[in-house]
Amino acid sequence: MSGKGGSLPTASNNKKSNKPVLPQIQRHPAYYEDPYKNSILFSFKLKDRQDEKLKQIVIEHAKREEQTALELSGGKNRQREKSPECPKTCLSEDRAIRNNYYYMKERVAQLPITPASDESFKHIIEHFIDKKLKEGPQMKAVIQRFINETKVLYENSMKKSQLQHVLVAPHVKGLEDEVAGPPPPD
């Protein structure tokens, strides 16, 4: 076509640029009959259909087998067995010690902790906070928030202390950074 539209240029040459115009590429007639026959994507679609059909057949067969097994057992399902643990030959000694330590640490962390008494917080407030600072509605909210935060910090500290006093981290690979055992002497 020419630059501004209009009719198709002649096959011999273009009048404006004097360049020969190439004829349109002719395709084989079979290409127009079934363009998807030789397509790569079509073979992938066919494979997907075959995979779906195969999965459907396998699932139907498994359902039939399950029904026959249920009929033989009187309609009761078998209890599923737990997955077997690694044999002792596969589990290294260091890993067994590490697993045992983590199990013990989890159990110690779940032990109950004696909470701090409210009297101790009242004592702290009475002796260490000035009376002028305790007055006013804004300060009561601040003091309550202070008490709640202190309780949380106390419980976390007690859990950490309990872990340090009850457990001693074994000297195996993977537990180098564990903080367990008695605190260092002061």
XYZ file of C-alpha atoms in Angstrom:
186
model
C 0.000 0.000 0.000
C 1.066 3.528 -0.515
C 1.702 5.790 2.440
C -1.681 7.574 2.400
C -3.942 4.631 1.679
C -5.838 3.946 -1.507
C -5.490 1.049 -3.868
C -2.866 -1.686 -3.794
C 0.325 -0.986 -5.698
C 0.912 -2.780 -8.927
C 3.042 -5.913 -8.960
C 5.733 -4.411 -11.186
C 6.964 -1.419 -9.168
C 5.895 1.534 -7.069
C 5.588 4.799 -9.016
C 6.678 7.088 -6.188
C 9.828 5.288 -5.040
C 10.604 3.235 -8.132
C 11.114 0.140 -5.974
C 9.769 -3.220 -7.062
C 6.857 -4.522 -4.994
C 7.077 -8.160 -3.992
C 4.110 -10.419 -4.634
C 2.139 -11.890 -1.725
C 3.511 -15.163 -0.333
C 1.444 -18.125 -1.443
C 0.841 -20.846 1.120
C 0.166 -24.493 0.545
C -3.600 -25.233 0.367
C -3.303 -27.833 3.172
C -2.276 -25.039 5.524
C -5.678 -23.400 5.156
C -7.618 -26.651 5.511
C -6.451 -27.567 9.041
C -4.023 -25.047 10.508
C -3.986 -26.737 13.954
C -3.128 -30.198 12.692
C 0.620 -29.624 12.823
C 0.549 -27.195 15.740
C 2.792 -27.970 18.725
C 0.214 -26.552 21.112
C -2.417 -28.943 19.775
C -0.260 -31.921 20.720
C 0.110 -30.458 24.245
C -3.671 -30.111 24.513
C -4.044 -33.721 23.421
C -1.529 -34.789 26.078
C -3.442 -32.849 28.752
C -6.676 -34.575 27.751
C -4.986 -37.958 27.902
C -3.541 -37.161 31.354
C -6.967 -36.100 32.645
C -8.536 -39.300 31.279
C -5.809 -41.420 32.896
C -6.251 -39.661 36.267
C -10.006 -40.186 36.061
C -9.538 -43.911 35.378
C -7.104 -44.265 38.298
C -9.456 -42.452 40.698
C -12.438 -44.562 39.635
C -10.397 -47.748 40.118
C -9.255 -46.583 43.567
C -12.863 -45.827 44.583
C -13.966 -49.302 43.488
C -11.116 -50.893 45.454
C -12.032 -48.863 48.525
C -15.667 -49.933 48.270
C -14.713 -53.616 48.041
C -12.367 -53.238 51.015
C -15.139 -51.578 53.036
C -17.589 -54.347 52.147
C -15.103 -57.005 53.291
C -14.462 -55.239 56.605
C -18.153 -54.745 57.373
C -18.277 -51.041 56.503
C -15.682 -49.984 59.068
C -12.619 -48.004 58.097
C -9.242 -49.228 59.154
C -7.446 -46.965 61.554
C -4.570 -45.337 59.836
C -1.149 -46.178 61.128
C 1.167 -43.409 62.225
C 4.053 -42.694 59.942
C 7.128 -44.592 61.101
C 9.935 -42.670 62.752
C 13.427 -42.703 61.381
C 15.300 -45.859 62.307
C 18.087 -45.381 64.824
C 20.647 -46.107 62.140
C 19.478 -43.006 60.205
C 19.425 -40.665 63.200
C 22.823 -39.390 64.263
C 23.688 -39.197 67.928
C 24.042 -35.408 67.806
C 20.622 -35.041 66.200
C 19.018 -37.329 68.772
C 20.558 -35.267 71.607
C 19.440 -32.033 69.917
C 15.863 -33.326 69.454
C 15.759 -34.447 73.087
C 17.016 -31.011 74.222
C 14.376 -29.175 72.164
C 11.680 -31.463 73.577
C 12.830 -30.790 77.141
C 13.054 -27.051 76.459
C 9.475 -27.030 75.153
C 8.240 -28.874 78.250
C 10.072 -26.567 80.646
C 8.691 -23.505 78.838
C 5.158 -24.839 79.411
C 5.615 -25.133 83.175
C 3.439 -22.733 85.163
C 5.066 -19.622 86.564
C 4.041 -18.005 89.819
C 2.753 -14.553 88.899
C 3.923 -11.499 90.753
C 1.510 -10.433 93.487
C -0.474 -7.227 93.229
C 0.773 -6.204 96.670
C 4.328 -6.031 95.360
C 3.235 -3.659 92.596
C 1.301 -1.533 95.104
C 4.405 -1.454 97.287
C 6.535 -0.321 94.314
C 4.009 2.367 93.412
C 3.743 3.654 96.986
C 7.473 3.793 97.699
C 9.029 4.692 94.353
C 6.459 6.968 92.682
C 5.783 10.425 94.116
C 2.206 11.102 95.299
C 1.872 14.090 92.988
C 2.596 11.857 89.991
C -0.091 9.342 91.045
C -2.905 11.918 91.078
C -5.188 12.587 88.123
C -7.190 10.404 85.721
C -4.452 10.387 83.076
C -1.845 9.083 85.469
C -4.050 6.183 86.637
C -4.167 4.879 83.066
C -0.417 5.324 82.711
C 0.247 3.529 86.005
C -2.064 0.640 85.000
C -0.274 0.317 81.659
C 3.045 0.367 83.522
C 1.848 -2.439 85.824
C 0.648 -4.602 82.901
C 3.902 -4.127 81.006
C 5.915 -4.956 84.110
C 3.910 -8.158 84.650
C 4.635 -9.304 81.094
C 8.342 -8.525 81.487
C 8.393 -10.354 84.840
C 6.792 -13.500 83.340
C 9.197 -13.531 80.386
C 12.153 -13.065 82.705
C 10.959 -15.873 84.972
C 10.540 -18.248 82.001
C 14.052 -17.458 80.795
C 15.442 -17.890 84.309
C 13.585 -21.180 84.729
C 15.066 -22.460 81.455
C 18.550 -21.412 82.564
C 18.276 -23.119 85.937
C 16.585 -26.336 84.809
C 18.300 -27.157 81.497
C 21.927 -27.407 80.522
C 22.550 -27.179 76.789
C 24.580 -30.127 75.521
C 27.742 -29.429 73.570
C 26.627 -30.664 70.139
C 26.611 -29.113 66.696
C 23.618 -26.805 66.193
C 23.233 -25.780 69.841
C 26.208 -23.438 70.094
C 24.029 -20.318 70.499
C 21.621 -21.770 73.073
C 21.396 -19.832 76.313
C 20.804 -22.555 78.869
C 22.477 -23.614 82.048
C 23.209 -21.658 85.177
C 23.862 -17.948 84.740
C 27.506 -16.909 84.794
C 28.906 -16.207 88.273
C 28.995 -12.543 89.230
